[in-house]
Coordinates of C-alpha atoms and ligand atoms in Angstrom, one line a residue:
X1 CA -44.3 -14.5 -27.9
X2 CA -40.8 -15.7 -28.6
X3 CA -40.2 -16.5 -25.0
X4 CA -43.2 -18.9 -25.5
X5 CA -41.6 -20.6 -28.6
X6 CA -38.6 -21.0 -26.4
X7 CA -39.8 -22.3 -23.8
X8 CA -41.8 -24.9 -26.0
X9 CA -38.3 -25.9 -27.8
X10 CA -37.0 -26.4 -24.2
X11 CA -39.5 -29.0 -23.5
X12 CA -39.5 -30.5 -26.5
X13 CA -36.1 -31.4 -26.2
X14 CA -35.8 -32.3 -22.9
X15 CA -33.9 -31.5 -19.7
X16 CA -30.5 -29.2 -19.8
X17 CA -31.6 -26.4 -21.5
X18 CA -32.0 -23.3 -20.1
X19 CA -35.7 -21.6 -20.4
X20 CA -34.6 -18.7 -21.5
X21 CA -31.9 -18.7 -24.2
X22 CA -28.5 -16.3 -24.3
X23 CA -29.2 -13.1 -25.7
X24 CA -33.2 -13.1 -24.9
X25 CA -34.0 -10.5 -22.4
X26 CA -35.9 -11.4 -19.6
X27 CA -37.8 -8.8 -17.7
X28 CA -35.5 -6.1 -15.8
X29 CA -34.0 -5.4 -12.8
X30 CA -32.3 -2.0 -11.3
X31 CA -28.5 -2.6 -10.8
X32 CA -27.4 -2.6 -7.4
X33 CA -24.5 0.1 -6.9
X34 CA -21.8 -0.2 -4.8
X35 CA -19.0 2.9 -3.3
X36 CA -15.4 1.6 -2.5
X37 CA -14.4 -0.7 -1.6
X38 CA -17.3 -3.1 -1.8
X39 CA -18.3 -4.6 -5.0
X40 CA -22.0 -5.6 -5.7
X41 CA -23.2 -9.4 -5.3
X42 CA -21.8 -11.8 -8.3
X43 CA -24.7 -12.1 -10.7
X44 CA -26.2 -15.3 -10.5
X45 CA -29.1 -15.1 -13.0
X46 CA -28.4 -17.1 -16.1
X47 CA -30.5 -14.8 -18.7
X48 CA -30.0 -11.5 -19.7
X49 CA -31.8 -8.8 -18.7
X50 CA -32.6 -5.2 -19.2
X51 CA -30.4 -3.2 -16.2
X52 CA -31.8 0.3 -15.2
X53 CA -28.4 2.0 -14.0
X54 CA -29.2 5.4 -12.1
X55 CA -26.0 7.4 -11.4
X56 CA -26.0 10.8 -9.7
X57 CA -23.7 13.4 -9.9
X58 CA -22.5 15.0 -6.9
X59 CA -19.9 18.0 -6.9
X60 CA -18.6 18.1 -2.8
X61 CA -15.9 18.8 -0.8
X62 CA -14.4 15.8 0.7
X63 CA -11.1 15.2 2.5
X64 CA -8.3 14.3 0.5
X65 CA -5.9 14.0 3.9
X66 CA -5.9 14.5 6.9
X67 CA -6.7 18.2 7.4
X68 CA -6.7 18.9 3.6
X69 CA -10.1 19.5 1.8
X70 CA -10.9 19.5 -2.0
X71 CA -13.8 19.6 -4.2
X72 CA -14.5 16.3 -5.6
X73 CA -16.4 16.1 -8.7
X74 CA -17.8 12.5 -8.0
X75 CA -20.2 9.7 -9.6
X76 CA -22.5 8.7 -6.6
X77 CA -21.1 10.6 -3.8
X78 CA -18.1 8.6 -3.9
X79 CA -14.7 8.7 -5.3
X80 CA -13.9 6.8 -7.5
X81 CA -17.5 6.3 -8.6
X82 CA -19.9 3.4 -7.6
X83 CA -19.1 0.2 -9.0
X84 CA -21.6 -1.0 -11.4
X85 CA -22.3 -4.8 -12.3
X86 CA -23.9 -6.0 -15.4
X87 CA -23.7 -9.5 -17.5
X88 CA -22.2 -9.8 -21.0
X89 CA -25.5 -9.6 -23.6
X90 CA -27.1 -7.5 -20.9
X91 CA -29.2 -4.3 -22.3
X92 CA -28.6 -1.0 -19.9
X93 CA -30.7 1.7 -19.5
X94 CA -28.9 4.0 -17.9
X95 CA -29.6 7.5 -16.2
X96 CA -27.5 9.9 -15.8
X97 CA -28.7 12.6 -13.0
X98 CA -26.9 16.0 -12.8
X99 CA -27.6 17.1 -8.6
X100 CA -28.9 20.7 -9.0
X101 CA -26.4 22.0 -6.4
X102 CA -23.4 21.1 -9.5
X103 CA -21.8 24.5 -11.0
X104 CA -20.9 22.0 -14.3
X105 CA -22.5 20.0 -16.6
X106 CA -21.7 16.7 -16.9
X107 CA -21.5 13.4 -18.7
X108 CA -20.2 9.8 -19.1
X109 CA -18.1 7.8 -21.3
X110 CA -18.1 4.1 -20.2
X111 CA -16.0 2.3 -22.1
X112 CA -17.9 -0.8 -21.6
X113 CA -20.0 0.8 -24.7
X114 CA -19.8 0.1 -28.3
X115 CA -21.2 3.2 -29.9
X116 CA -19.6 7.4 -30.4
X117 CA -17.9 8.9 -26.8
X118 CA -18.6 5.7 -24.8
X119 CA -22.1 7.4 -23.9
X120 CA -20.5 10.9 -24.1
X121 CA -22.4 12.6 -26.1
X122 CA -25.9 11.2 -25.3
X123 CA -25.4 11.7 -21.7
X124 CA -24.1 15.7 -21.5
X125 CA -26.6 17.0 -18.6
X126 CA -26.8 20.2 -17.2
X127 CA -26.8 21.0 -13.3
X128 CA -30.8 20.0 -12.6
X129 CA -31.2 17.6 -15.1
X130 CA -31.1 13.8 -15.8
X131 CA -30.2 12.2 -19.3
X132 CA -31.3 8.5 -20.3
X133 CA -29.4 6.7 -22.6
X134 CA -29.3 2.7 -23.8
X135 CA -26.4 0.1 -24.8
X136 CA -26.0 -3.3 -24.9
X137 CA -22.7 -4.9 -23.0
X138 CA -21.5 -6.7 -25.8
X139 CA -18.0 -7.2 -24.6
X140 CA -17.1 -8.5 -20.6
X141 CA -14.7 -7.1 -18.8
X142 CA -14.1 -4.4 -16.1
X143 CA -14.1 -1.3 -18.1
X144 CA -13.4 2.3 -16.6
X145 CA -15.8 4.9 -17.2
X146 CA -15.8 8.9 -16.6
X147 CA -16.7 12.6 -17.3
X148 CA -15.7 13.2 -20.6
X149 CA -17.1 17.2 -20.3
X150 CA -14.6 20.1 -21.2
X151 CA -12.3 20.3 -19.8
X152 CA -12.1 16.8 -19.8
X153 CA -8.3 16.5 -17.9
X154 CA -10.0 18.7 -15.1
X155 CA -13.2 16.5 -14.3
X156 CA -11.3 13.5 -14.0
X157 CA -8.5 14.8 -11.8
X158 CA -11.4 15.8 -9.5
X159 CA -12.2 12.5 -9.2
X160 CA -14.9 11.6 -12.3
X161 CA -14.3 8.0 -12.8
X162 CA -15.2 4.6 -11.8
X163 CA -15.7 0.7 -12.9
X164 CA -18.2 -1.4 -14.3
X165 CA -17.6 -5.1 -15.2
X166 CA -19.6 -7.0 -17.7
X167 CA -19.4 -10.5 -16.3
X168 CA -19.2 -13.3 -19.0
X169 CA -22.4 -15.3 -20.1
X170 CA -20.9 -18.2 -17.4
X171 CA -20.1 -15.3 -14.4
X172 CA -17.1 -15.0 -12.5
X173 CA -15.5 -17.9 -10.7
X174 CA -16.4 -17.9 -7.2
X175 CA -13.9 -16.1 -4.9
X176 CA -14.4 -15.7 -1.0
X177 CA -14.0 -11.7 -1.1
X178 CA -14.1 -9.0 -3.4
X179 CA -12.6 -5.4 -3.3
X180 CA -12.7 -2.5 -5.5
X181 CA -9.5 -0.6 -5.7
X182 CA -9.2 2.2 -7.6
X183 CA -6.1 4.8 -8.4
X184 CA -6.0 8.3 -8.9
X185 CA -3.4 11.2 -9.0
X186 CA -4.5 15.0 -7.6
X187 CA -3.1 18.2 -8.3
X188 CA -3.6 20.9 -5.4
X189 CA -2.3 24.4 -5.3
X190 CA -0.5 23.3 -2.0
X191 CA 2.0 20.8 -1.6
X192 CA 0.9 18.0 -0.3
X193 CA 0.1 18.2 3.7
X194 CA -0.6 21.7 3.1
X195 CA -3.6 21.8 5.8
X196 CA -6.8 23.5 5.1
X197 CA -9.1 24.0 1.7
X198 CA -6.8 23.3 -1.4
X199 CA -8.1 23.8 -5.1
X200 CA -7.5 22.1 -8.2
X201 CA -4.3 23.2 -9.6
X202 CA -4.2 23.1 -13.5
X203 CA -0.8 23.8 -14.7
X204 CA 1.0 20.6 -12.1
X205 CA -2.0 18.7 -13.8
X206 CA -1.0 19.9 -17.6
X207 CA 2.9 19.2 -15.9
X208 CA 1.8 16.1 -14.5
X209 CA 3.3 16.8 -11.2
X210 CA 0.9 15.1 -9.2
X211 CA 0.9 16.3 -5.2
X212 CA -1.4 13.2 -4.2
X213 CA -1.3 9.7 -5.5
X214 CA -3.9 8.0 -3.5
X215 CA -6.2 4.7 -4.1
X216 CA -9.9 5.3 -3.2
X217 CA -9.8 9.1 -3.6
X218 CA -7.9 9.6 -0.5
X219 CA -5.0 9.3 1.8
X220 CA -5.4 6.4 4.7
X221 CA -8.9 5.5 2.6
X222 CA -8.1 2.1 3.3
X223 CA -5.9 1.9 6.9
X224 CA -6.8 1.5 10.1
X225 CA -10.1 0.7 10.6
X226 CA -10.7 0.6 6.6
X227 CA -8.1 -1.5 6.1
X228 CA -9.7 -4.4 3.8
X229 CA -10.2 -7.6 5.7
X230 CA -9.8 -11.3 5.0
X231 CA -9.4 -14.5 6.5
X232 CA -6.3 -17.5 6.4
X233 CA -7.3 -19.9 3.3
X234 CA -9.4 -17.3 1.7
X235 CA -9.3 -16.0 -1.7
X236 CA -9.7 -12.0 -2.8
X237 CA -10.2 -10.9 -6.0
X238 CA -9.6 -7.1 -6.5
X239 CA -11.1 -5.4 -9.0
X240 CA -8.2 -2.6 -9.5
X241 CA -8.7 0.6 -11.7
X242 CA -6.7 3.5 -12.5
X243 CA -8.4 6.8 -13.0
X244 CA -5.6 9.1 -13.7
X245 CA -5.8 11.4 -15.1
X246 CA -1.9 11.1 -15.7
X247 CA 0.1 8.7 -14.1
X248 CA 0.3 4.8 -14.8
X249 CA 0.1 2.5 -12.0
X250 CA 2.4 -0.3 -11.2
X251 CA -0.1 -1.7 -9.1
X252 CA 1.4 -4.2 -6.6
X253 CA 0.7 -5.7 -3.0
X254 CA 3.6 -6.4 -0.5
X255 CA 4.2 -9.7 0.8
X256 CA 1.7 -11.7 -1.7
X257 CA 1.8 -13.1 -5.5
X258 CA -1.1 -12.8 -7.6
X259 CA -1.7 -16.6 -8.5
X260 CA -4.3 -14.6 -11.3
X261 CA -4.3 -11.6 -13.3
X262 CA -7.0 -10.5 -15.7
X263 CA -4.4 -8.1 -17.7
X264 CA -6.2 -4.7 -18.6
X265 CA -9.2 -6.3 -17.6
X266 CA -9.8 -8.3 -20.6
X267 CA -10.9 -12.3 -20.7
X268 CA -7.6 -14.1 -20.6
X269 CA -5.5 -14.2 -17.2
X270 CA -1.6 -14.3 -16.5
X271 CA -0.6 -16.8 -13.6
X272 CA 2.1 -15.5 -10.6
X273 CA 2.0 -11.9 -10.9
X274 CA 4.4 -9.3 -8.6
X275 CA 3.2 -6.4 -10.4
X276 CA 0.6 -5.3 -12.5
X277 CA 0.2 -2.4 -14.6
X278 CA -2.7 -0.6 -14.7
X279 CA -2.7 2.4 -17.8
X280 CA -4.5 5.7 -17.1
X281 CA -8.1 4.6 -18.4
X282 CA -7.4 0.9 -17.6
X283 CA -8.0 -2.0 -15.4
X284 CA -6.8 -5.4 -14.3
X285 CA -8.4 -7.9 -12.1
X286 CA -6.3 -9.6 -9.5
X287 CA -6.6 -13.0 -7.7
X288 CA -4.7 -14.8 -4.6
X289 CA -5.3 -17.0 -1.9
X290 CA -3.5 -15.5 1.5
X291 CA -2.1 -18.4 3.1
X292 CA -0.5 -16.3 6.2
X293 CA -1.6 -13.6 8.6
X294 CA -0.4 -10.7 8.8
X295 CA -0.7 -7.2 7.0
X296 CA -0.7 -6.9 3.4
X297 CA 0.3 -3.8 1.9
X298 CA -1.4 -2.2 -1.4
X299 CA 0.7 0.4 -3.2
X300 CA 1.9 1.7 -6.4
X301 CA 5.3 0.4 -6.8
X302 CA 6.7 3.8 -8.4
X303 CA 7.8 3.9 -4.6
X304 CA 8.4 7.9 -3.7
X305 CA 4.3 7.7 -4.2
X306 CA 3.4 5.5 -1.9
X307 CA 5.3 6.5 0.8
X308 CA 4.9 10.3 -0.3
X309 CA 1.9 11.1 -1.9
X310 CA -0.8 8.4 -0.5
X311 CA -0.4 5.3 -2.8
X312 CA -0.9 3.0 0.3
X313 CA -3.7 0.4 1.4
X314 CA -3.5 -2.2 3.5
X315 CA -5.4 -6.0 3.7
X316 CA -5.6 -7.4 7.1
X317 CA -5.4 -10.8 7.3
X318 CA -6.7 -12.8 10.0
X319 CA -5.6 -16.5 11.0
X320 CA -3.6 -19.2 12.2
X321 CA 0.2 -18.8 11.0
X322 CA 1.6 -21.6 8.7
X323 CA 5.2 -21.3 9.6
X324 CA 6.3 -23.6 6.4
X325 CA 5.4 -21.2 4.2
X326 CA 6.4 -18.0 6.6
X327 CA 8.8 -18.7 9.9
X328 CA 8.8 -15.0 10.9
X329 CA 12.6 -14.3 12.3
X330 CA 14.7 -17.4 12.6
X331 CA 18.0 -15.7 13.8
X332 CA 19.5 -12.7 13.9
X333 CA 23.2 -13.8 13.9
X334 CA 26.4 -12.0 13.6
X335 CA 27.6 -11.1 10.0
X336 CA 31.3 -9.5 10.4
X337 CA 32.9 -10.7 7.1
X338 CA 36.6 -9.8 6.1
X339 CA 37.4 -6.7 5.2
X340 CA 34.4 -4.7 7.1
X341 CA 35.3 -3.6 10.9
X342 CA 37.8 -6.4 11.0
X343 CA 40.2 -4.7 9.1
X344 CA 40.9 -1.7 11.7
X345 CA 42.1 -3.9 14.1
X346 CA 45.4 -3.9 12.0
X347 CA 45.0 -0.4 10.6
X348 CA 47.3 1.4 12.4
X349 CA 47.4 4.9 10.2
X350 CA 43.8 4.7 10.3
X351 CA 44.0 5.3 14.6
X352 CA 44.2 9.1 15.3
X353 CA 45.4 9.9 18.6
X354 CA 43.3 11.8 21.7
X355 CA 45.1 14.9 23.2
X356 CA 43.3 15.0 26.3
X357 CA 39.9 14.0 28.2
X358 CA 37.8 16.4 25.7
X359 CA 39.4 14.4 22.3
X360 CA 38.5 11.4 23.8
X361 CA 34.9 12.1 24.7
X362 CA 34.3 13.3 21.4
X363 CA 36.5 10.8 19.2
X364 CA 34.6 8.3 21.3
X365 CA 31.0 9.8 20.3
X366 CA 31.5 9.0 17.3
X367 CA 32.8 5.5 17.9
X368 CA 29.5 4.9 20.0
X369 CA 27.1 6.6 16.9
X370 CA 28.9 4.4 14.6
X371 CA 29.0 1.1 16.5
X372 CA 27.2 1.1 19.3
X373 CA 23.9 2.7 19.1
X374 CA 22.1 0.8 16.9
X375 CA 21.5 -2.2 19.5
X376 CA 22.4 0.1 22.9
X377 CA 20.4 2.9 21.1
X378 CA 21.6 6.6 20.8
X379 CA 20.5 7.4 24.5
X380 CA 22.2 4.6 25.8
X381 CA 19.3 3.0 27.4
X382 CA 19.2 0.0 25.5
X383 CA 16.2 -1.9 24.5
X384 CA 14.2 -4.4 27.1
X385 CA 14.7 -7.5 26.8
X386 CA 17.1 -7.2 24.0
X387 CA 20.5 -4.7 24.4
X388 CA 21.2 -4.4 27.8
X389 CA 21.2 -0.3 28.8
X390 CA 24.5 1.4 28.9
X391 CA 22.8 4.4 31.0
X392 CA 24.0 4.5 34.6
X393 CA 24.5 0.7 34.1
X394 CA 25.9 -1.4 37.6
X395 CA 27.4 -3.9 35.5
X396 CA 29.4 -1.4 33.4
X397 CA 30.3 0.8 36.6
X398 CA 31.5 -2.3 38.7
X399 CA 34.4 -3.3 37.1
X400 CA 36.1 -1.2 33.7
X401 CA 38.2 -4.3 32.9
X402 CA 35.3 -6.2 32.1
X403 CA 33.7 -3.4 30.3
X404 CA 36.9 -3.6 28.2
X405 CA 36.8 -6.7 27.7
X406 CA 33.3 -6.8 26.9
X407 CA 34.3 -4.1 23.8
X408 CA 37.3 -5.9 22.7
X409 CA 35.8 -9.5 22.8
X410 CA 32.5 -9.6 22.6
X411 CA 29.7 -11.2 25.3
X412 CA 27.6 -13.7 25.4
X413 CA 25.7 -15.9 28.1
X414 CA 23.6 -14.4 30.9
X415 CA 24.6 -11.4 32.8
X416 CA 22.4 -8.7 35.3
X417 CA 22.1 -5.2 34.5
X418 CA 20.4 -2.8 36.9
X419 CA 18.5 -6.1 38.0
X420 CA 17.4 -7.4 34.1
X421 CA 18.6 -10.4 32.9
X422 CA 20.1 -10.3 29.1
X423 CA 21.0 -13.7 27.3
X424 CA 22.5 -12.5 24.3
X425 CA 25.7 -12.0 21.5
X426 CA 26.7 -8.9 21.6
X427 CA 29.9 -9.5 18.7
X428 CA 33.5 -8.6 19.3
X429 CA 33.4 -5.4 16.8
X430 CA 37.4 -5.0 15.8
X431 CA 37.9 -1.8 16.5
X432 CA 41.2 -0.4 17.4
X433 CA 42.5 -0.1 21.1
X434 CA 42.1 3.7 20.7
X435 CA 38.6 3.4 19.9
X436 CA 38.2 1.2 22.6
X437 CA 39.3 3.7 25.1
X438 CA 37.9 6.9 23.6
X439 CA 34.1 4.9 23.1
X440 CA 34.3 3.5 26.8
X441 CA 35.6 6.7 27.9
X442 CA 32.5 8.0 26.0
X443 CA 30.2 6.0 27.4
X444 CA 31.8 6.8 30.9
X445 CA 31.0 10.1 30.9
X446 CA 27.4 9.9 29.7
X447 CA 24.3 9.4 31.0
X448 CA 25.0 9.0 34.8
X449 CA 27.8 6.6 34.9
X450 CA 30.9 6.8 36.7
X451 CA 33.2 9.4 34.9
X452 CA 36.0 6.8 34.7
X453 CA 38.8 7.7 31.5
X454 CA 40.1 4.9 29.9
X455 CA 43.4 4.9 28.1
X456 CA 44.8 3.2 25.5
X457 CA 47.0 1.7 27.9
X458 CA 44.5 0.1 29.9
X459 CA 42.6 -1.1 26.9
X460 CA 46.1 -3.1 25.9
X461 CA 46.9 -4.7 28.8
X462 CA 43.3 -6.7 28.7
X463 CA 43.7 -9.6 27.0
X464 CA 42.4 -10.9 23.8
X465 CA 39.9 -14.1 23.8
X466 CA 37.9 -16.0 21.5
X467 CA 35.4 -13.6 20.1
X468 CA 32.0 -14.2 20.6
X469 CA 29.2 -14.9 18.4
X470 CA 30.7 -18.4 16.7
X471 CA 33.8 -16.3 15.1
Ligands
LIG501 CU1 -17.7 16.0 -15.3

């Protein structure tokens, strides 16, 4: 009847108005749900509409790394929950449906509801059964939701949350991808890695000692092949919760800037973001255009967590490389300044003196640990194409006035070893004629070359040029 009214007005007044007006439902539709990391179509209807929202609860184990099982406690099969997508003015009926193989009751508390617990209350369910409850989405915004059943710390930490965003009457911008992302810490009675089934442990949860910090509910959920994907000149929009239970996420990706954030998930946006923080029971949407390939890296940037406990993701981006905004390596050029090695050459008390052959060897180990095997590497077989081997090396056999030479001076230019062609620096390192003897005596006696000793003696009478490497 009042659609009819409406709908009259419209034409009565001519073109540019909408048939049927904001905040007049139109028919209904059954929201279409999504499980990490994909995110449901953008809603391009311009009414409102009643939304029938069926959720299921699953309890299953699930692994949580590799080799380590847990029992998830999850909304839709997934953790974190599937992502549900509704319109500001919309009116949700929503369904919430306890699988009969659960030991728990459940419920939900979206916080994308104006009215007592979020939905809590209205939606307890017991194993077997399914709850129906209605609200309208009077504020947008991506909202968290979750179990809020007793104990309520324990159902999340299993893994009872998700997202749902209320778009705004005019919808989202258009972006070329979007991801869900969502953060959660777990609390096994093993330490992390511990293989096998682990269960939930409750006192690191009440200590908040978390053993996995993971996005998507579990380590490497988004590597390898599940890495997210996108393409030169696009732009991704992330849609980035954080379930908790405990920790706050300093939610950050390695080798972009977010040109938007949505902070907590609300209506205004921040411009050139490093690092966003995402509370326990929060959100934020991010936004950026990758303008380079290459891999993108998704972590919390409370470090020890990410490369520890799981916080890890990547993006692989696809494309040509722009090397005005990214030139990869441009040089890799000597850096001694004064006062680093330098300095020994003239620091005589510094110099302790080899006994015999057995001294020198090991004196000039540690020379070679300390100066020499980070290009010729610590077997001495260099790297291809790079640091020419010292391992049963013709070059270094042929001629040990060269080699000292070579240690005292520096090299650069082409030269053969063992038939490979290097045309490099390799930097005169100022170290001390005794080091010189005991490292190339060192190196001598390793790895199949010629067991020739070099004293201090020898190293002296070679003379001193022009060190390489633009000195
Ligand atoms: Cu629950």
């Amino acid at each position: 009847m009042r659609k009819q009214i409406i709908c009259l007005m419209a034409a009565v007044m001519g073109a540019g108005i909408p048939l049927v007006a904001w905040g007049e439902m139109k028919g209904e539709e059954t929201a279409i749900l999504t499980s990490p990391p994909e995110v449901p179509p953008a809603i391009t209807r311009s009414h409102n509409t009643k939304v029938i929202v069926k959720l299921d609860v699953i309890e299953k184990k699930m692994k949580i790394a590799d080799g380590v099982d847990y029992t998830f406690w999850t909304f839709g099969g997934t953790v974190p929950g599937s992502f549900i997508r509704i319109k500001e003015g919309d009116t949700v009926e929503f369904s919430l449906r306890n699988h009969p193989t659960s030991k728990m009751p459940h419920n939900i508390d979206l916080h994308a509801v104006t009215g007592p617990g979020g939905g809590a209350a209205s939606s307890f369910t017991m194993p077997g059964h399914e709850s129906v409850f209605s609200f309208k989405a009077l504020n947008p915004g991506l909202y968290v939701y979750h179990c809020a059943t007793a104990p309520v710390g324990m159902h999340i930490a299993n893994g009872m949350y998700g997202l749902i965003l209320v778009e705004p009457k005019e919808g989202m911008p258009k972006v070329d991808r979007e991801y869900y992302v969502m953060q959660g810490d777990f609390y096994t009675k093993g330490k992390n890695g511990k293989q096998g089934y682990q269960p939930f442990d409750m006192e690191k949860a009440i200590d908040e000692r978390p053993t996995y910090v993971v996005f998507n509910g579990a380590v490497n959920s988004m590597t390898g092949d599940k890495a997210l994907k996108a393409k030169v000149g696009e732009t991704v929009r992330v849609y980035v919760g954080n379930g908790g239970p405990n920790l706050v996420s300093s939610f950050h990706v390695i080798g972009e800037i977010f040109d938007k954030v949505y902070t907590e998930g609300g209506g205004k946006f921040n411009t050139n973001v490093q690092t966003t923080l995402v509370p326990a029971g929060g959100s934020s949407i991010v936004e950026f255009k990758v303008d380079v390939p290459g891999n993108l890296v998704i972590v919390d940037h409370s470090i020890f967590r990410t490369f520890n406990k799981g916080s890890l993701g990547l993006i692989k981006v696809e494309g040509a490389e722009d090397k005005t905004i990214y030139s990869g390596k441009m040089a890799d050029n000597v850096y001694l300044p004064e006062g680093s090695a330098i300095q020994t050459i003239n620091d005589k008390e510094h110099v302790a003196t080899a006994q015999n052959l057995e001294d020198r060897i090991k004196m000039g180990k540690n020379v070679y640990t300390q100066n020499c095997a980070a290009c010729h590497q610590p077997d001495g077989k260099g790297i291809a194409g790079a640091f020419p081997p010292l391992a049963n090396s013709d070059w270094l056999n042929k001629d040990a006035k060269r080699a000292i030479s070579v240690v005292k001076n520096g090299l650069s230019g082409a030269i053969t070893v063992n038939g490979n062609q290097f045309n490099s620096v390799m930097p005169a390192l100022g170290l001390s004629e005794e080091d010189i003897a005991n490292v190339l005596t060192f190196v001598y006696h390793s790895w199949g070359n010629s067991k020739k000793v070099v004293t201090k003696k020898d190293v002296s009478t070679v003379k001193v040029t022009a060190p390489a490497g633009g000195h």
